[in-house]
């Protein structure tokens, strides 16, 4: 990579961070808690949001990041969640979301005091962690099917997050995975991480997640 | 994104493609088939390679791409596979592999006629598809746990691939997933795709994969 590109990239990151800080303040003033969910593709972010909304009727909005398709936004609309889809395919297939796209999306969403706003980032455990989207809290959703070693191999997303949801707990009996080792690996990368284990399918652990959200709600 | 960055990126891609073409020719002359495996984190690439090597004793080499850790290379060495680890964390945590890194890795690996060389790309269904690594065949490994919609949401990796391995077939009974719909979505993005369904754990479908490799071997 040439020096020129690195300089341009730094400028982009600086502009992004400024917009992200403004968004964070603005949402705090509106008393809307914003949570950014990062993960690999297929970790269960959309299913989790579908389930979560039933505990907070008419108080959950989602900004959906995908390269292509509006499939996730459609799933969320179907269960009554206000959602706005950002398709990065329109501007080159970007592998992450940036703060100014969230800012544009927010112009289309009506938010009320005490609402929860989720940013469902693009399914990618690498790049999204490099871009602040203006959330108050960042979280990683890690499916038990992905294996114990992922926090060690993709540390940045775990370093940048305050909470980690270990998802698809219902599949645990069918996997050769040591859940405690997975948790220890998360804590090795980020000793302050709040870890919530759940299954959106069986609802096991869902109450812990709802309690966590209520404790953080503005 | 500024014009300046786009220009620099295009130059990088041109250089990359040139190195990739040279590598492809060089490996063909040596009669070594090179396969690039792309996927989400935790789709089972390393397990698949562990299993595959037992069918081709002393004929499988792997170039491992990871941002951090040498865990995968260690797993492969443990079952007797010659492996070389590229850690992109050393140069900024890159989210993909590039051809010149493969070229450097090949200086460290001794290859024989009829060998199989795998590039296990970084677990990321987005960025690796943008970079030709010099393989003769590109493939996507898609775990049944990731859901039917992934080919539609991350089409580039599927467009750039000649084969798709649908992995973790043993978990199918425990998932709410329509396998035929997943396959149809793969074919919608890439009608020419060769699809192989398997479980590295139970070995179901492994023979189809081995037959595929034998049919392509140089």
Short mmCIF file of C-alpha atoms in Angstrom, two decimals:
data_model
loop_
_atom_site.label_atom_id
_atom_site.label_comp_id
_atom_site.label_asym_id
_atom_site.label_seq_id
_atom_site.Cartn_x
_atom_site.Cartn_y
_atom_site.Cartn_z
CA UNK A 1 0.00 0.00 0.00
CA UNK A 2 1.40 3.41 -0.96
CA UNK A 3 1.74 6.32 1.41
CA UNK A 4 -0.79 8.28 -0.61
CA UNK A 5 -3.54 5.77 0.06
CA UNK A 6 -2.74 5.55 3.74
CA UNK A 7 -3.02 9.33 4.03
CA UNK A 8 -6.39 9.37 2.25
CA UNK A 9 -7.62 6.53 4.45
CA UNK A 10 -6.61 8.42 7.60
CA UNK A 11 -8.56 11.46 6.40
CA UNK A 12 -11.61 9.29 5.81
CA UNK A 13 -11.29 7.81 9.29
CA UNK A 14 -10.97 11.25 10.89
CA UNK A 15 -14.08 12.54 9.11
CA UNK A 16 -15.90 9.33 10.03
CA UNK A 17 -14.99 9.64 13.73
CA UNK A 18 -16.20 13.24 13.84
CA UNK A 19 -19.59 12.33 12.35
CA UNK A 20 -19.81 9.31 14.68
CA UNK A 21 -19.19 11.49 17.76
CA UNK A 22 -21.90 13.93 16.65
CA UNK A 23 -24.38 11.11 16.07
CA UNK A 24 -23.65 9.59 19.47
CA UNK A 25 -24.33 12.93 21.22
CA UNK A 26 -27.45 13.63 19.19
CA UNK A 27 -28.92 10.20 19.97
CA UNK A 28 -28.03 10.58 23.65
CA UNK A 29 -29.89 13.89 23.75
CA UNK A 30 -32.92 12.15 22.24
CA UNK A 31 -32.51 9.39 24.88
CA UNK A 32 -32.17 6.75 22.17
CA UNK A 33 -29.65 3.99 22.94
CA UNK A 34 -27.78 2.96 19.80
CA UNK A 35 -26.14 -0.48 19.60
CA UNK A 36 -23.90 -1.64 16.75
CA UNK A 37 -23.98 -5.41 16.12
CA UNK A 38 -20.99 -6.94 14.36
CA UNK A 39 -20.49 -10.59 13.39
CA UNK A 40 -19.65 -13.16 10.74
CA UNK A 41 -22.34 -13.80 8.13
CA UNK A 42 -25.09 -16.04 9.47
CA UNK A 43 -24.39 -15.65 13.21
CA UNK A 44 -28.07 -14.91 13.86
CA UNK A 45 -28.17 -11.10 14.18
CA UNK A 46 -31.48 -10.70 12.34
CA UNK A 47 -33.15 -13.55 14.27
CA UNK A 48 -31.97 -11.97 17.51
CA UNK A 49 -33.48 -8.61 16.53
CA UNK A 50 -36.76 -10.26 15.50
CA UNK A 51 -36.95 -11.86 18.96
CA UNK A 52 -35.78 -8.74 20.80
CA UNK A 53 -38.50 -6.55 19.30
CA UNK A 54 -41.24 -8.64 20.91
CA UNK A 55 -39.95 -7.53 24.34
CA UNK A 56 -39.98 -3.83 23.39
CA UNK A 57 -43.16 -3.25 21.36
CA UNK A 58 -42.86 -0.34 18.92
CA UNK A 59 -39.59 0.77 20.52
CA UNK A 60 -37.03 -0.99 18.30
CA UNK A 61 -35.61 0.46 15.08
CA UNK A 62 -32.93 -1.17 12.96
CA UNK A 63 -30.53 0.20 10.38
CA UNK A 64 -29.65 -2.80 8.22
CA UNK A 65 -26.31 -3.01 6.47
CA UNK A 66 -25.97 -5.39 3.56
CA UNK A 67 -23.96 -5.37 0.39
CA UNK A 68 -26.91 -6.65 -1.61
CA UNK A 69 -30.60 -7.45 -1.07
CA UNK A 70 -33.21 -6.07 1.33
CA UNK A 71 -33.95 -9.54 2.74
CA UNK A 72 -33.09 -8.66 6.35
CA UNK A 73 -35.06 -5.40 6.36
CA UNK A 74 -38.04 -7.30 4.94
CA UNK A 75 -37.78 -9.92 7.71
CA UNK A 76 -37.76 -7.17 10.33
CA UNK A 77 -40.61 -5.18 8.78
CA UNK A 78 -42.63 -8.41 8.78
CA UNK A 79 -42.48 -8.51 12.59
CA UNK A 80 -43.29 -4.81 12.91
CA UNK A 81 -39.77 -3.40 13.37
CA UNK A 82 -39.04 -0.05 11.77
CA UNK A 83 -36.06 -0.78 9.56
CA UNK A 84 -33.99 1.04 7.02
CA UNK A 85 -31.76 -0.82 4.60
CA UNK A 86 -28.36 0.44 3.51
CA UNK A 87 -27.06 -1.49 0.48
CA UNK A 88 -23.35 -0.82 0.13
CA UNK A 89 -23.46 -2.61 -3.24
CA UNK A 90 -24.71 0.71 -4.61
CA UNK A 91 -21.35 2.34 -3.83
CA UNK A 92 -18.84 -0.34 -4.69
CA UNK A 93 -19.79 -3.24 -2.40
CA UNK A 94 -18.25 -1.85 0.75
CA UNK A 95 -17.48 -4.36 3.46
CA UNK A 96 -18.51 -2.19 6.42
CA UNK A 97 -20.81 0.67 7.43
CA UNK A 98 -19.65 4.24 8.03
CA UNK A 99 -21.08 6.96 10.23
CA UNK A 100 -22.34 9.23 7.45
CA UNK A 101 -24.51 6.45 6.03
CA UNK A 102 -26.05 6.00 9.50
CA UNK A 103 -26.59 9.76 9.61
CA UNK A 104 -28.42 9.66 6.26
CA UNK A 105 -30.50 6.66 7.37
CA UNK A 106 -31.54 8.50 10.54
CA UNK A 107 -33.13 11.23 8.44
CA UNK A 108 -35.65 8.58 7.36
CA UNK A 109 -36.42 7.08 10.78
CA UNK A 110 -38.64 8.66 13.45
CA UNK A 111 -37.26 7.93 16.91
CA UNK A 112 -38.95 8.41 20.28
CA UNK A 113 -37.50 8.85 23.76
CA UNK A 114 -36.31 5.50 25.23
CA UNK A 115 -36.28 3.78 21.83
CA UNK A 116 -33.59 1.24 21.02
CA UNK A 117 -31.75 1.74 17.75
CA UNK A 118 -29.73 -1.18 16.39
CA UNK A 119 -27.20 -0.97 13.61
CA UNK A 120 -26.98 -4.44 12.07
CA UNK A 121 -23.58 -4.16 10.48
CA UNK A 122 -22.47 -6.11 7.41
CA UNK A 123 -21.69 -9.76 8.14
CA UNK A 124 -17.93 -9.48 8.37
CA UNK A 125 -15.83 -10.06 11.46
CA UNK A 126 -12.94 -7.96 10.13
CA UNK A 127 -13.66 -4.58 8.52
CA UNK A 128 -16.68 -3.17 10.41
CA UNK A 129 -14.60 -3.02 13.60
CA UNK A 130 -12.39 -0.38 11.99
CA UNK A 131 -15.24 2.13 11.58
CA UNK A 132 -17.05 3.91 14.41
CA UNK A 133 -20.73 4.16 13.39
CA UNK A 134 -21.77 6.44 16.27
CA UNK A 135 -23.24 3.73 18.52
CA UNK A 136 -23.16 3.99 22.32
CA UNK A 137 -22.34 0.30 22.55
CA UNK A 138 -20.66 -2.10 20.16
CA UNK A 139 -21.33 -5.80 20.34
CA UNK A 140 -20.16 -8.98 18.66
CA UNK A 141 -22.55 -11.83 17.96
CA UNK A 142 -20.58 -15.08 17.92
CA UNK A 143 -22.37 -18.30 17.02
CA UNK A 144 -21.29 -21.47 18.84
CA UNK A 145 -20.97 -23.06 15.38
CA UNK A 146 -18.03 -20.79 14.53
CA UNK A 147 -15.59 -22.48 16.92
CA UNK A 148 -13.72 -21.42 20.05
CA UNK A 149 -10.80 -19.72 18.32
CA UNK A 150 -12.54 -16.82 16.58
CA UNK A 151 -11.86 -14.14 19.26
CA UNK A 152 -8.14 -14.89 18.96
CA UNK A 153 -8.19 -14.82 15.16
CA UNK A 154 -10.36 -11.71 14.76
CA UNK A 155 -9.46 -9.72 17.88
CA UNK A 156 -10.30 -6.18 16.76
CA UNK A 157 -14.10 -6.62 16.78
CA UNK A 158 -13.81 -8.07 20.30
CA UNK A 159 -11.50 -5.28 21.48
CA UNK A 160 -13.89 -2.61 20.20
CA UNK A 161 -16.99 -4.17 21.79
CA UNK A 162 -18.54 -3.85 25.24
CA UNK A 163 -20.75 -6.91 24.95
CA UNK A 164 -20.59 -10.30 23.24
CA UNK A 165 -23.60 -12.44 22.48
CA UNK A 166 -22.84 -16.13 22.14
CA UNK A 167 -25.68 -17.28 19.90
CA UNK A 168 -27.31 -20.53 18.72
CA UNK A 169 -26.88 -22.12 22.15
CA UNK A 170 -29.46 -24.74 21.11
CA UNK A 171 -26.89 -26.29 18.73
CA UNK A 172 -24.33 -26.90 21.49
CA UNK A 173 -25.23 -30.59 22.01
CA UNK A 174 -24.41 -31.34 18.36
CA UNK A 175 -21.03 -29.61 18.21
CA UNK A 176 -17.52 -30.55 19.32
CA UNK A 177 -16.97 -27.26 21.04
CA UNK A 178 -15.84 -26.26 24.52
CA UNK A 179 -18.07 -23.30 25.41
CA UNK A 180 -15.97 -22.33 28.42
CA UNK A 181 -12.88 -22.16 26.19
CA UNK A 182 -14.76 -19.91 23.77
CA UNK A 183 -15.72 -17.62 26.67
CA UNK A 184 -12.14 -17.62 28.02
CA UNK A 185 -10.89 -16.63 24.56
CA UNK A 186 -13.34 -13.70 24.46
CA UNK A 187 -12.15 -12.58 27.91
CA UNK A 188 -8.50 -13.01 26.96
CA UNK A 189 -8.99 -10.43 24.18
CA UNK A 190 -11.30 -8.19 26.24
CA UNK A 191 -11.41 -8.82 30.00
CA UNK A 192 -14.18 -6.19 30.45
CA UNK A 193 -16.58 -7.87 27.98
CA UNK A 194 -20.14 -8.52 29.15
CA UNK A 195 -21.00 -11.98 27.78
CA UNK A 196 -24.58 -13.11 27.17
CA UNK A 197 -25.28 -16.68 26.04
CA UNK A 198 -28.58 -17.28 24.30
CA UNK A 199 -30.64 -19.04 21.67
CA UNK A 200 -33.07 -16.93 19.67
CA UNK A 201 -34.78 -20.17 18.67
CA UNK A 202 -35.50 -21.64 22.12
CA UNK A 203 -35.36 -18.24 23.91
CA UNK A 204 -32.86 -19.72 26.43
CA UNK A 205 -30.88 -16.79 27.82
CA UNK A 206 -33.07 -14.17 26.12
CA UNK A 207 -34.06 -12.67 29.47
CA UNK A 208 -30.38 -11.95 30.25
CA UNK A 209 -30.16 -9.99 26.99
CA UNK A 210 -33.38 -8.08 27.71
CA UNK A 211 -32.14 -7.28 31.24
CA UNK A 212 -28.85 -6.07 29.75
CA UNK A 213 -30.68 -3.78 27.31
CA UNK A 214 -32.93 -2.41 30.07
CA UNK A 215 -29.91 -1.66 32.23
CA UNK A 216 -28.32 0.35 29.42
CA UNK A 217 -31.43 2.06 28.01
CA UNK A 218 -31.23 5.85 28.14
CA UNK B 1 -14.00 7.82 -1.28
CA UNK B 2 -11.77 10.27 -3.10
CA UNK B 3 -10.62 9.82 -6.68
CA UNK B 4 -7.04 9.63 -5.50
CA UNK B 5 -7.69 6.51 -3.44
CA UNK B 6 -9.62 4.81 -6.23
CA UNK B 7 -6.73 5.37 -8.60
CA UNK B 8 -4.21 3.92 -6.15
CA UNK B 9 -6.49 0.94 -5.51
CA UNK B 10 -6.78 0.25 -9.26
CA UNK B 11 -2.99 0.28 -9.56
CA UNK B 12 -2.75 -2.21 -6.68
CA UNK B 13 -5.32 -4.47 -8.35
CA UNK B 14 -3.48 -4.35 -11.70
CA UNK B 15 -0.18 -5.31 -10.08
CA UNK B 16 -1.96 -8.03 -8.10
CA UNK B 17 -3.57 -9.52 -11.22
CA UNK B 18 -0.24 -9.62 -13.04
CA UNK B 19 1.45 -11.50 -10.19
CA UNK B 20 -1.58 -13.80 -9.91
CA UNK B 21 -1.40 -14.70 -13.62
CA UNK B 22 2.33 -15.47 -13.34
CA UNK B 23 1.75 -17.67 -10.29
CA UNK B 24 -1.06 -19.56 -12.04
CA UNK B 25 1.19 -20.31 -15.03
CA UNK B 26 4.16 -21.27 -12.89
CA UNK B 27 2.06 -23.70 -10.82
CA UNK B 28 0.51 -25.17 -13.95
CA UNK B 29 3.99 -25.82 -15.36
CA UNK B 30 4.86 -27.61 -12.12
CA UNK B 31 1.58 -29.58 -12.45
CA UNK B 32 0.40 -28.33 -9.06
CA UNK B 33 -3.32 -27.55 -8.85
CA UNK B 34 -3.95 -24.48 -6.69
CA UNK B 35 -7.37 -23.96 -5.05
CA UNK B 36 -8.39 -20.82 -3.17
CA UNK B 37 -10.96 -21.41 -0.41
CA UNK B 38 -13.08 -18.45 0.66
CA UNK B 39 -15.75 -18.37 3.37
CA UNK B 40 -17.16 -16.76 6.48
CA UNK B 41 -15.22 -17.36 9.70
CA UNK B 42 -15.92 -20.78 11.14
CA UNK B 43 -17.38 -22.45 8.04
CA UNK B 44 -15.07 -25.43 8.47
CA UNK B 45 -12.26 -24.77 5.95
CA UNK B 46 -9.50 -26.06 8.22
CA UNK B 47 -11.45 -29.18 9.22
CA UNK B 48 -12.10 -29.88 5.54
CA UNK B 49 -8.39 -29.61 4.76
CA UNK B 50 -7.48 -31.86 7.69
CA UNK B 51 -9.85 -34.51 6.30
CA UNK B 52 -8.81 -33.99 2.68
CA UNK B 53 -5.13 -34.59 3.39
CA UNK B 54 -5.84 -38.15 4.54
CA UNK B 55 -6.96 -38.98 0.98
CA UNK B 56 -3.79 -37.52 -0.59
CA UNK B 57 -0.89 -38.58 1.65
CA UNK B 58 2.05 -36.13 1.49
CA UNK B 59 0.51 -34.38 -1.53
CA UNK B 60 -1.38 -31.51 0.17
CA UNK B 61 0.15 -28.14 1.02
CA UNK B 62 -1.74 -25.22 2.52
CA UNK B 63 -1.05 -21.50 2.62
CA UNK B 64 -2.99 -20.25 5.63
CA UNK B 65 -4.29 -16.71 5.76
CA UNK B 66 -5.21 -15.27 9.13
CA UNK B 67 -5.10 -11.81 10.60
CA UNK B 68 -3.73 -13.14 13.86
CA UNK B 69 -2.53 -16.45 15.34
CA UNK B 70 -0.96 -19.54 13.79
CA UNK B 71 -3.71 -21.80 15.17
CA UNK B 72 -4.84 -23.13 11.79
CA UNK B 73 -1.33 -23.83 10.51
CA UNK B 74 -0.62 -25.67 13.77
CA UNK B 75 -3.76 -27.80 13.33
CA UNK B 76 -2.67 -28.72 9.80
CA UNK B 77 0.94 -29.45 10.74
CA UNK B 78 -0.40 -31.76 13.44
CA UNK B 79 -1.98 -34.00 10.78
CA UNK B 80 1.14 -33.89 8.60
CA UNK B 81 0.14 -31.18 6.11
CA UNK B 82 2.87 -28.83 4.94
CA UNK B 83 1.51 -25.41 5.82
CA UNK B 84 2.73 -21.85 5.71
CA UNK B 85 1.01 -19.15 7.75
CA UNK B 86 0.52 -15.62 6.48
CA UNK B 87 -0.52 -13.27 9.31
CA UNK B 88 -1.89 -10.08 7.78
CA UNK B 89 -1.92 -8.56 11.27
CA UNK B 90 1.77 -7.87 10.68
CA UNK B 91 0.87 -5.42 7.90
CA UNK B 92 -2.19 -3.62 9.23
CA UNK B 93 -4.69 -6.44 9.73
CA UNK B 94 -5.67 -6.85 6.10
CA UNK B 95 -9.00 -8.55 5.45
CA UNK B 96 -7.89 -10.60 2.40
CA UNK B 97 -4.85 -12.26 0.81
CA UNK B 98 -3.00 -10.87 -2.21
CA UNK B 99 -1.00 -12.63 -4.89
CA UNK B 100 2.43 -11.32 -3.87
CA UNK B 101 2.02 -12.79 -0.38
CA UNK B 102 1.23 -16.16 -1.96
CA UNK B 103 4.32 -15.73 -4.13
CA UNK B 104 6.47 -15.11 -1.04
CA UNK B 105 4.92 -18.08 0.77
CA UNK B 106 5.71 -20.35 -2.20
CA UNK B 107 9.40 -19.60 -1.80
CA UNK B 108 9.17 -21.49 1.51
CA UNK B 109 7.19 -24.52 0.31
CA UNK B 110 8.58 -27.44 -1.70
CA UNK B 111 5.99 -28.67 -4.21
CA UNK B 112 6.03 -31.88 -6.24
CA UNK B 113 4.28 -32.80 -9.49
CA UNK B 114 0.55 -33.61 -8.92
CA UNK B 115 0.51 -31.93 -5.50
CA UNK B 116 -2.56 -30.04 -4.37
CA UNK B 117 -1.96 -26.54 -3.04
CA UNK B 118 -4.75 -24.90 -1.06
CA UNK B 119 -4.93 -21.24 -0.16
CA UNK B 120 -7.10 -20.98 2.94
CA UNK B 121 -8.14 -17.37 2.65
CA UNK B 122 -9.07 -15.13 5.57
CA UNK B 123 -12.52 -15.90 7.01
CA UNK B 124 -14.44 -13.12 5.28
CA UNK B 125 -17.16 -13.56 2.68
CA UNK B 126 -16.63 -10.06 1.27
CA UNK B 127 -13.10 -8.79 0.61
CA UNK B 128 -11.10 -11.89 -0.45
CA UNK B 129 -13.30 -12.21 -3.57
CA UNK B 130 -11.90 -8.91 -4.85
CA UNK B 131 -8.32 -10.23 -5.04
CA UNK B 132 -7.03 -12.88 -7.44
CA UNK B 133 -4.47 -14.97 -5.53
CA UNK B 134 -3.28 -16.96 -8.54
CA UNK B 135 -5.35 -20.09 -7.95
CA UNK B 136 -6.61 -22.28 -10.79
CA UNK B 137 -9.93 -22.70 -9.02
CA UNK B 138 -11.75 -20.56 -6.50
CA UNK B 139 -14.26 -22.08 -4.12
CA UNK B 140 -16.67 -20.93 -1.42
CA UNK B 141 -17.25 -23.01 1.68
CA UNK B 142 -20.75 -22.29 2.98
CA UNK B 143 -21.89 -23.89 6.22
CA UNK B 144 -25.54 -24.94 6.47
CA UNK B 145 -25.64 -22.99 9.75
CA UNK B 146 -25.20 -19.70 7.88
CA UNK B 147 -28.68 -19.71 6.33
CA UNK B 148 -30.06 -19.95 2.80
CA UNK B 149 -29.72 -16.26 1.90
CA UNK B 150 -25.93 -15.84 1.99
CA UNK B 151 -25.26 -16.30 -1.76
CA UNK B 152 -27.74 -13.48 -2.46
CA UNK B 153 -26.26 -11.19 0.18
CA UNK B 154 -22.59 -11.84 -0.64
CA UNK B 155 -22.73 -12.58 -4.38
CA UNK B 156 -19.18 -11.67 -5.45
CA UNK B 157 -17.48 -14.64 -3.78
CA UNK B 158 -20.02 -16.92 -5.47
CA UNK B 159 -19.60 -15.23 -8.86
CA UNK B 160 -15.82 -15.60 -8.69
CA UNK B 161 -15.92 -19.29 -7.72
CA UNK B 162 -16.10 -22.47 -9.78
CA UNK B 163 -17.13 -24.71 -6.87
CA UNK B 164 -19.13 -24.37 -3.68
CA UNK B 165 -18.83 -26.70 -0.73
CA UNK B 166 -21.90 -26.81 1.49
CA UNK B 167 -20.39 -27.89 4.79
CA UNK B 168 -21.52 -29.17 8.21
CA UNK B 169 -24.23 -31.32 6.62
CA UNK B 170 -24.43 -33.28 9.89
CA UNK B 171 -26.10 -30.28 11.57
CA UNK B 172 -28.98 -30.17 9.08
CA UNK B 173 -31.47 -32.08 11.28
CA UNK B 174 -31.12 -29.42 13.99
CA UNK B 175 -31.59 -26.34 11.80
CA UNK B 176 -34.63 -24.60 10.30
CA UNK B 177 -33.06 -24.43 6.88
CA UNK B 178 -34.22 -25.44 3.42
CA UNK B 179 -31.12 -26.96 1.80
CA UNK B 180 -32.63 -26.96 -1.69
CA UNK B 181 -33.36 -23.24 -1.36
CA UNK B 182 -29.72 -22.63 -0.33
CA UNK B 183 -28.57 -24.57 -3.42
CA UNK B 184 -31.01 -22.68 -5.67
CA UNK B 185 -29.65 -19.39 -4.33
CA UNK B 186 -26.08 -20.48 -5.14
CA UNK B 187 -27.16 -21.40 -8.68
CA UNK B 188 -29.11 -18.15 -9.09
CA UNK B 189 -25.86 -16.23 -8.53
CA UNK B 190 -23.69 -18.68 -10.47
CA UNK B 191 -25.49 -21.20 -12.72
CA UNK B 192 -22.16 -22.93 -13.60
CA UNK B 193 -21.23 -23.65 -9.99
CA UNK B 194 -20.24 -27.20 -9.07
CA UNK B 195 -21.86 -27.86 -5.70
CA UNK B 196 -20.55 -30.45 -3.24
CA UNK B 197 -22.44 -31.17 -0.01
CA UNK B 198 -20.47 -32.75 2.80
CA UNK B 199 -19.70 -33.12 6.46
CA UNK B 200 -16.04 -33.23 7.46
CA UNK B 201 -17.18 -34.70 10.78
CA UNK B 202 -19.19 -37.71 9.54
CA UNK B 203 -17.37 -37.87 6.16
CA UNK B 204 -20.77 -37.87 4.35
CA UNK B 205 -20.16 -36.50 0.86
CA UNK B 206 -16.36 -36.49 1.26
CA UNK B 207 -15.94 -38.91 -1.65
CA UNK B 208 -17.68 -36.42 -3.99
CA UNK B 209 -15.11 -33.80 -2.97
CA UNK B 210 -12.21 -36.20 -3.45
CA UNK B 211 -13.57 -37.21 -6.88
CA UNK B 212 -13.88 -33.53 -7.78
CA UNK B 213 -10.26 -32.90 -6.79
CA UNK B 214 -9.03 -35.92 -8.73
CA UNK B 215 -10.91 -34.77 -11.83
CA UNK B 216 -9.20 -31.37 -11.67
CA UNK B 217 -5.71 -32.46 -10.57
CA UNK B 218 -2.98 -31.47 -13.02
#
